[in-house]
Amino acid sequence: MNPKRILHAALLISACGPAAAQSSVTVYGGLDAFAGRMTGPATGVNAVDKPIWKLDGGGLSTSYLGLRGAEDLGGGLSASFDFATFLRNDTGASGRADAVPAPVSVAADPFWSRYSWVGLTSKDLGRVRLGNITTLLYLSNITSNAFADSTVFGPLNLVTHIGTPQAGGTGWSNSVVYDSPNMAGFVFNLARSMSEGQGGANSGARIAYAQGSFAASLAWQSVKKDPTTFADGTSRNNVKTWMLGGSYDFQVAKVFAHLGRLQNNGVETAPQDVGYRITEVSVQVPFRSGNFLAGYAQRKTGDTPSPSPATAPGGSIKRAVLTVGYDYNFSKRTDVYAIAMNDRTQTLTLPFPFSAVSANGSSCGVGIRHRF
């Protein structure tokens, strides 16, 4: 045989490797920016907040940039990874926030704070992931409300994750997560975030069902970890939360609803016993090339929370958010939106004698979002 042909064939075989060993890497992301008149921070309006005009990022989705990849290992087994960073495209900064000063005192988002994990998937047994991973509670919420993952205008996310004892904890570092395969419409997930000397470990579980026009999920989590960066949250409270959510697509409208409870037990040196009930209803109504969006969510307690300064974000007793808007799709990747929101809070404030102070703020914005 011709030695050159033998060498050429050997090089081709070594380059291709086993037929199953196929891999791919994808660059992806999304940019979202809006201009508008905003009253109060996303963590909740207080009685001294005044409206300001601003250009900001992340009206409907926090901007991000990521890399993901997978390799087929054969026999129904594959390896995969995904890591992404949050972006503040209004300033060019990475992450969602800078360091948070005392009394919270947590560092800014690390660069790959959106998530950064590696995992193995079996077609029959499910997937195991290791790394910094989105919490199962947040996953349930953003996949079953009309405003999806918006933490600026989305009522459910604002009353559950932003300015609450959860205080921004939408991802856990040092996590091990198991994702089951789909079993006749059912999937379940289990998560554990190792303490590594940060107070305690976090645990989470979720079960979800989707078939046809109906979907439902139940998520539970227990948070004991003391965050060191904004990526793990900004509260050292020990908090347990459960959330039941459901949706039904009537074709002329898709309706979502949630009922949950958040139990704030404070910290070991300053225990609390404050329970909050969370309710939400939202709807998407298709119209032409877009959707009308509307949603209302409320977080309320009958217990006595710790008092806070009048200038602190509001809502320690009650927060209610009403949002309406329209999202128009130019294409599958680009949309523009116009949104208006009303934020009402009731807060137990300092100084002594403590009093319940109410606040009411309206915000609106017009934005553009592009995914790639």
Coordinates of C-alpha atoms in Angstrom, one line a residue:
M1 CA 0.0 0.0 0.0
N2 CA 1.1 3.6 -0.5
P3 CA 2.7 4.8 2.7
K4 CA 1.4 8.3 2.1
R5 CA -2.2 7.0 2.0
I6 CA -1.7 5.0 5.2
L7 CA -0.4 8.1 7.0
H8 CA -3.2 10.3 5.6
A9 CA -5.8 7.8 6.8
A10 CA -4.2 7.5 10.3
L11 CA -4.3 11.3 10.6
L12 CA -7.9 11.5 9.7
I13 CA -8.8 8.8 12.2
S14 CA -6.9 10.4 15.1
A15 CA -8.4 13.8 14.3
C16 CA -12.0 12.5 14.2
G17 CA -11.6 10.1 17.2
P18 CA -14.5 7.9 18.2
A19 CA -17.7 8.7 16.4
A20 CA -19.4 9.5 19.7
A21 CA -16.8 12.0 20.8
Q22 CA -18.4 15.1 19.3
S23 CA -18.2 18.4 21.0
S24 CA -19.5 22.0 20.4
V25 CA -19.0 25.4 22.0
T26 CA -21.5 28.3 21.7
V27 CA -21.1 32.0 22.5
Y28 CA -24.4 33.5 23.6
G29 CA -25.9 36.4 25.5
G30 CA -28.4 39.2 25.7
L31 CA -28.4 43.0 26.1
D32 CA -31.3 44.9 27.6
A33 CA -31.5 48.7 28.1
F34 CA -34.3 51.1 29.0
A35 CA -34.9 54.7 29.6
G36 CA -37.5 55.9 32.1
R37 CA -38.7 57.6 35.2
M38 CA -38.1 55.5 38.3
T39 CA -39.2 56.0 41.9
G40 CA -37.2 54.1 44.5
P41 CA -34.8 51.2 44.0
A42 CA -35.8 47.7 43.0
T43 CA -35.6 46.7 46.6
G44 CA -38.7 48.7 47.5
V45 CA -39.8 52.4 47.5
N46 CA -39.7 54.3 50.8
A47 CA -41.4 57.4 52.0
V48 CA -38.5 59.8 51.1
D49 CA -37.8 58.5 47.6
K50 CA -38.2 60.9 44.7
P51 CA -38.7 60.1 41.0
I52 CA -35.6 60.3 38.8
W53 CA -35.0 60.0 35.1
K54 CA -32.4 57.4 34.2
L55 CA -31.0 55.1 31.6
D56 CA -30.5 51.6 33.0
G57 CA -29.9 48.0 32.0
G58 CA -32.0 45.0 32.5
G59 CA -35.6 46.1 32.3
L60 CA -37.0 42.8 31.2
S61 CA -33.8 40.7 31.5
T62 CA -30.4 41.4 33.2
S63 CA -27.8 41.6 30.4
Y64 CA -25.3 38.8 30.2
L65 CA -22.6 37.1 28.1
G66 CA -21.8 33.4 28.2
L67 CA -20.1 30.3 26.8
R68 CA -21.6 26.9 26.9
G69 CA -20.5 23.6 25.4
A70 CA -21.2 19.8 25.4
E71 CA -19.4 16.6 24.3
D72 CA -21.1 13.4 23.4
L73 CA -19.3 10.6 25.3
G74 CA -21.3 7.8 23.8
G75 CA -23.7 5.3 25.4
G76 CA -26.2 8.0 26.2
L77 CA -23.7 9.9 28.3
S78 CA -22.5 13.5 27.7
A79 CA -20.4 16.2 29.4
S80 CA -21.4 19.8 29.4
F81 CA -20.5 23.2 30.9
D82 CA -22.0 26.7 31.0
F83 CA -20.6 29.9 32.4
A84 CA -21.9 33.4 32.1
T85 CA -21.3 36.9 33.5
F86 CA -23.9 39.6 34.2
L87 CA -23.3 42.9 32.4
R88 CA -24.4 46.5 33.2
N89 CA -24.5 47.7 29.7
D90 CA -25.5 51.3 30.7
T91 CA -22.0 51.7 32.3
G92 CA -20.0 48.8 30.8
A93 CA -19.4 47.3 34.3
S94 CA -19.7 43.6 34.9
G95 CA -22.0 42.0 37.5
R96 CA -25.3 43.4 38.9
A97 CA -24.0 45.5 41.7
D98 CA -20.9 46.8 43.4
A99 CA -19.9 45.9 46.9
V100 CA -22.7 46.4 49.5
P101 CA -21.5 48.3 52.6
A102 CA -22.2 47.7 56.2
P103 CA -24.2 46.4 57.9
V104 CA -24.6 43.8 55.1
S105 CA -21.0 44.0 53.8
V106 CA -20.7 41.7 50.8
A107 CA -18.3 42.0 47.9
A108 CA -19.4 42.8 44.3
D109 CA -20.5 40.1 41.9
P110 CA -17.6 37.9 40.8
F111 CA -17.1 37.9 37.0
W112 CA -18.8 34.6 36.2
S113 CA -21.6 35.2 38.8
R114 CA -24.6 34.4 36.6
Y115 CA -23.6 30.7 36.7
S116 CA -20.5 28.6 36.1
W117 CA -20.8 24.9 36.2
V118 CA -19.7 21.6 34.7
G119 CA -21.8 18.4 34.6
L120 CA -22.5 14.9 33.3
T121 CA -25.8 13.9 31.7
S122 CA -27.2 10.4 31.3
K123 CA -30.1 10.1 28.9
D124 CA -31.8 7.7 31.3
L125 CA -30.6 8.8 34.7
G126 CA -30.5 12.6 34.5
R127 CA -27.9 15.2 35.0
V128 CA -25.5 16.2 37.8
R129 CA -23.9 19.7 37.8
L130 CA -21.2 21.2 40.0
G131 CA -20.4 24.9 40.5
N132 CA -22.2 28.2 40.8
I133 CA -25.8 27.4 39.8
T134 CA -29.2 29.3 39.6
T135 CA -31.4 28.4 42.6
L136 CA -34.4 26.1 42.0
L137 CA -36.8 28.6 43.6
Y138 CA -35.7 31.3 41.2
L139 CA -35.8 28.8 38.3
S140 CA -39.4 28.0 39.1
N141 CA -40.4 31.6 39.4
I142 CA -38.8 32.9 36.2
T143 CA -40.2 30.1 34.1
S144 CA -43.8 30.6 35.2
N145 CA -44.7 34.3 35.3
A146 CA -45.6 36.8 32.6
F147 CA -42.5 38.9 33.2
A148 CA -40.1 35.9 33.2
D149 CA -36.7 36.9 34.8
S150 CA -37.2 40.7 35.1
T151 CA -36.0 42.0 38.5
V152 CA -36.7 45.6 37.7
F153 CA -40.4 45.4 36.6
G154 CA -41.5 41.8 37.4
P155 CA -43.8 41.7 40.4
L156 CA -43.2 38.1 41.4
N157 CA -39.4 38.5 41.4
L158 CA -39.5 41.9 43.2
V159 CA -41.6 40.6 46.1
T160 CA -39.8 37.2 46.4
H161 CA -36.1 37.9 45.7
I162 CA -35.4 41.6 45.8
G163 CA -35.4 43.6 49.0
T164 CA -36.7 40.6 51.1
P165 CA -34.9 38.4 53.6
Q166 CA -33.8 36.5 50.4
A167 CA -32.2 39.8 49.2
G168 CA -30.9 38.9 45.8
G169 CA -29.9 35.3 46.4
T170 CA -30.8 33.9 42.9
G171 CA -27.7 31.7 42.6
W172 CA -25.7 29.6 45.0
S173 CA -21.9 29.0 44.7
N174 CA -20.3 25.7 45.7
S175 CA -23.4 23.8 44.6
V176 CA -24.2 20.2 43.6
V177 CA -27.5 19.9 41.7
Y178 CA -29.3 16.9 40.3
D179 CA -31.8 17.3 37.4
S180 CA -34.0 14.3 36.7
P181 CA -34.9 13.2 33.2
N182 CA -38.4 14.0 32.0
M183 CA -40.8 11.3 33.1
A184 CA -44.2 11.6 31.4
G185 CA -44.2 15.4 31.9
F186 CA -42.7 15.3 35.5
V187 CA -39.2 16.5 36.4
F188 CA -37.6 17.1 39.8
N189 CA -34.4 18.8 41.0
L190 CA -32.3 18.6 44.2
A191 CA -29.7 21.2 45.2
R192 CA -27.1 21.5 48.0
S193 CA -24.8 24.5 48.4
M194 CA -21.8 23.7 50.7
S195 CA -21.2 26.0 53.6
E196 CA -17.4 26.1 53.4
G197 CA -17.2 28.1 56.6
Q198 CA -20.0 30.6 55.6
G199 CA -22.4 29.9 58.5
G200 CA -24.3 26.9 57.1
A201 CA -25.3 25.0 54.0
N202 CA -28.2 25.8 51.6
S203 CA -30.7 23.1 50.4
G204 CA -33.4 23.2 47.7
A205 CA -35.8 20.9 45.9
R206 CA -38.3 21.3 43.1
I207 CA -40.9 19.2 41.2
A208 CA -42.5 20.4 38.0
Y209 CA -45.1 19.1 35.6
A210 CA -45.9 20.3 32.1
Q211 CA -48.3 18.7 29.6
G212 CA -50.1 20.5 26.8
S213 CA -51.4 23.9 27.9
F214 CA -51.0 23.2 31.7
A215 CA -47.8 23.5 33.8
A216 CA -47.2 23.6 37.6
S217 CA -44.3 23.6 39.9
L218 CA -43.5 23.4 43.7
A219 CA -40.2 24.7 44.9
W220 CA -38.7 24.7 48.5
Q221 CA -35.4 26.0 49.8
S222 CA -33.7 26.5 53.1
V223 CA -30.9 29.2 53.2
K224 CA -28.4 29.3 56.1
K225 CA -25.3 30.4 54.2
D226 CA -23.7 33.8 55.0
P227 CA -23.0 35.4 51.7
T228 CA -19.6 36.9 51.0
T229 CA -20.5 38.3 47.5
F230 CA -23.6 39.8 46.0
A231 CA -23.8 36.6 43.8
D232 CA -25.0 34.6 46.9
G233 CA -27.3 37.3 48.2
T234 CA -27.1 40.2 50.6
S235 CA -28.8 38.8 53.7
R236 CA -27.4 36.6 56.5
N237 CA -30.9 35.6 57.6
N238 CA -31.8 32.0 57.9
V239 CA -34.8 31.7 55.6
K240 CA -37.1 28.9 54.5
T241 CA -39.3 29.4 51.5
W242 CA -41.8 27.4 49.5
M243 CA -43.6 28.4 46.3
L244 CA -46.4 26.8 44.4
G245 CA -46.9 28.0 40.8
G246 CA -49.1 27.1 37.9
S247 CA -50.0 28.3 34.4
Y248 CA -52.6 27.6 31.7
D249 CA -52.4 28.7 28.1
F250 CA -55.9 29.5 26.9
Q251 CA -54.4 30.6 23.5
V252 CA -56.1 34.0 23.7
A253 CA -54.3 34.5 27.0
K254 CA -51.7 32.6 29.2
V255 CA -52.5 33.0 32.9
F256 CA -50.0 32.4 35.8
A257 CA -50.5 32.3 39.5
H258 CA -48.4 31.7 42.6
L259 CA -48.9 31.1 46.3
G260 CA -45.9 30.9 48.7
R261 CA -44.5 31.5 52.1
L262 CA -41.2 33.0 53.3
Q263 CA -40.1 32.3 56.9
N264 CA -37.4 34.6 58.2
N265 CA -35.7 33.2 61.3
G266 CA -33.0 35.9 61.5
V267 CA -29.5 35.0 62.6
E268 CA -28.2 33.1 65.6
T269 CA -27.2 36.3 67.4
A270 CA -30.5 38.1 66.6
P271 CA -33.2 35.5 66.0
Q272 CA -36.5 36.5 64.4
D273 CA -39.8 34.7 63.7
V274 CA -41.4 36.6 60.8
G275 CA -43.5 34.8 58.2
Y276 CA -44.6 36.3 54.9
R277 CA -47.3 35.2 52.6
I278 CA -46.6 35.7 48.9
T279 CA -49.3 35.8 46.2
E280 CA -49.1 36.6 42.5
V281 CA -51.2 36.5 39.4
S282 CA -50.1 37.6 35.9
V283 CA -51.1 37.2 32.3
Q284 CA -49.7 37.4 28.8
V285 CA -52.1 38.3 26.0
P286 CA -50.9 37.9 22.4
F287 CA -51.5 40.9 20.2
R288 CA -50.1 41.2 16.7
S289 CA -46.3 40.5 16.9
G290 CA -46.1 40.9 20.7
N291 CA -47.8 40.4 24.1
F292 CA -49.6 42.6 26.5
L293 CA -48.3 41.9 30.0
A294 CA -49.9 42.5 33.3
G295 CA -49.1 41.2 36.8
Y296 CA -49.7 41.8 40.5
A297 CA -47.8 40.3 43.4
Q298 CA -47.9 40.9 47.2
R299 CA -45.7 40.0 50.1
K300 CA -47.3 40.6 53.5
T301 CA -46.7 39.6 57.2
G302 CA -48.9 39.7 60.3
D303 CA -45.8 39.4 62.5
T304 CA -43.5 42.2 63.8
P305 CA -40.3 42.6 61.7
S306 CA -37.2 44.4 62.9
P307 CA -37.5 48.2 62.5
S308 CA -35.3 49.9 59.9
P309 CA -34.3 53.6 59.2
A310 CA -36.9 55.6 57.1
T311 CA -34.3 55.8 54.3
A312 CA -33.9 52.1 54.0
P313 CA -35.7 50.2 51.2
G314 CA -39.4 49.8 52.0
G315 CA -41.6 46.8 52.5
S316 CA -40.7 45.0 55.7
I317 CA -44.4 44.7 56.6
K318 CA -46.0 44.7 53.1
R319 CA -45.0 45.2 49.5
A320 CA -47.4 45.2 46.6
V321 CA -46.3 45.6 42.9
L322 CA -48.6 46.1 40.0
T323 CA -47.0 46.2 36.5
V324 CA -48.5 46.5 33.0
G325 CA -46.8 46.8 29.6
Y326 CA -46.5 45.7 26.0
D327 CA -43.6 43.7 24.5
Y328 CA -43.3 43.9 20.7
N329 CA -41.1 41.3 18.8
F330 CA -39.3 42.5 15.8
S331 CA -37.8 39.0 15.5
K332 CA -37.1 36.0 17.6
R333 CA -34.0 37.8 18.9
T334 CA -35.0 41.5 19.2
D335 CA -37.9 43.1 21.0
V336 CA -38.9 46.5 22.3
Y337 CA -41.2 47.2 25.3
A338 CA -43.0 49.9 27.2
I339 CA -43.8 49.3 30.9
A340 CA -45.4 51.1 33.8
M341 CA -45.2 49.9 37.5
N342 CA -46.7 50.9 40.8
D343 CA -44.8 49.9 44.0
R344 CA -46.6 50.2 47.4
T345 CA -44.8 49.4 50.7
Q346 CA -45.5 49.5 54.4
T347 CA -42.4 49.5 56.6
L348 CA -41.7 49.4 60.4
T349 CA -39.3 52.3 60.8
L350 CA -36.9 53.8 63.4
P351 CA -36.5 55.8 65.6
F352 CA -38.4 54.7 68.7
P353 CA -41.4 54.7 69.1
F354 CA -41.6 52.5 66.0
S355 CA -44.2 53.3 63.4
A356 CA -45.5 51.8 60.2
V357 CA -44.8 54.1 57.3
S358 CA -46.5 53.7 53.9
A359 CA -45.0 54.7 50.6
N360 CA -46.2 54.7 47.0
G361 CA -44.1 55.2 43.9
S362 CA -44.8 54.9 40.2
S363 CA -42.2 54.1 37.5
C364 CA -42.2 53.6 33.8
G365 CA -39.7 52.8 31.0
V366 CA -39.2 52.1 27.3
G367 CA -36.5 49.6 26.3
I368 CA -35.0 47.3 23.8
R369 CA -33.7 43.8 24.3
H370 CA -31.5 41.7 21.9
R371 CA -30.4 38.1 22.3
F372 CA -27.7 36.3 20.4

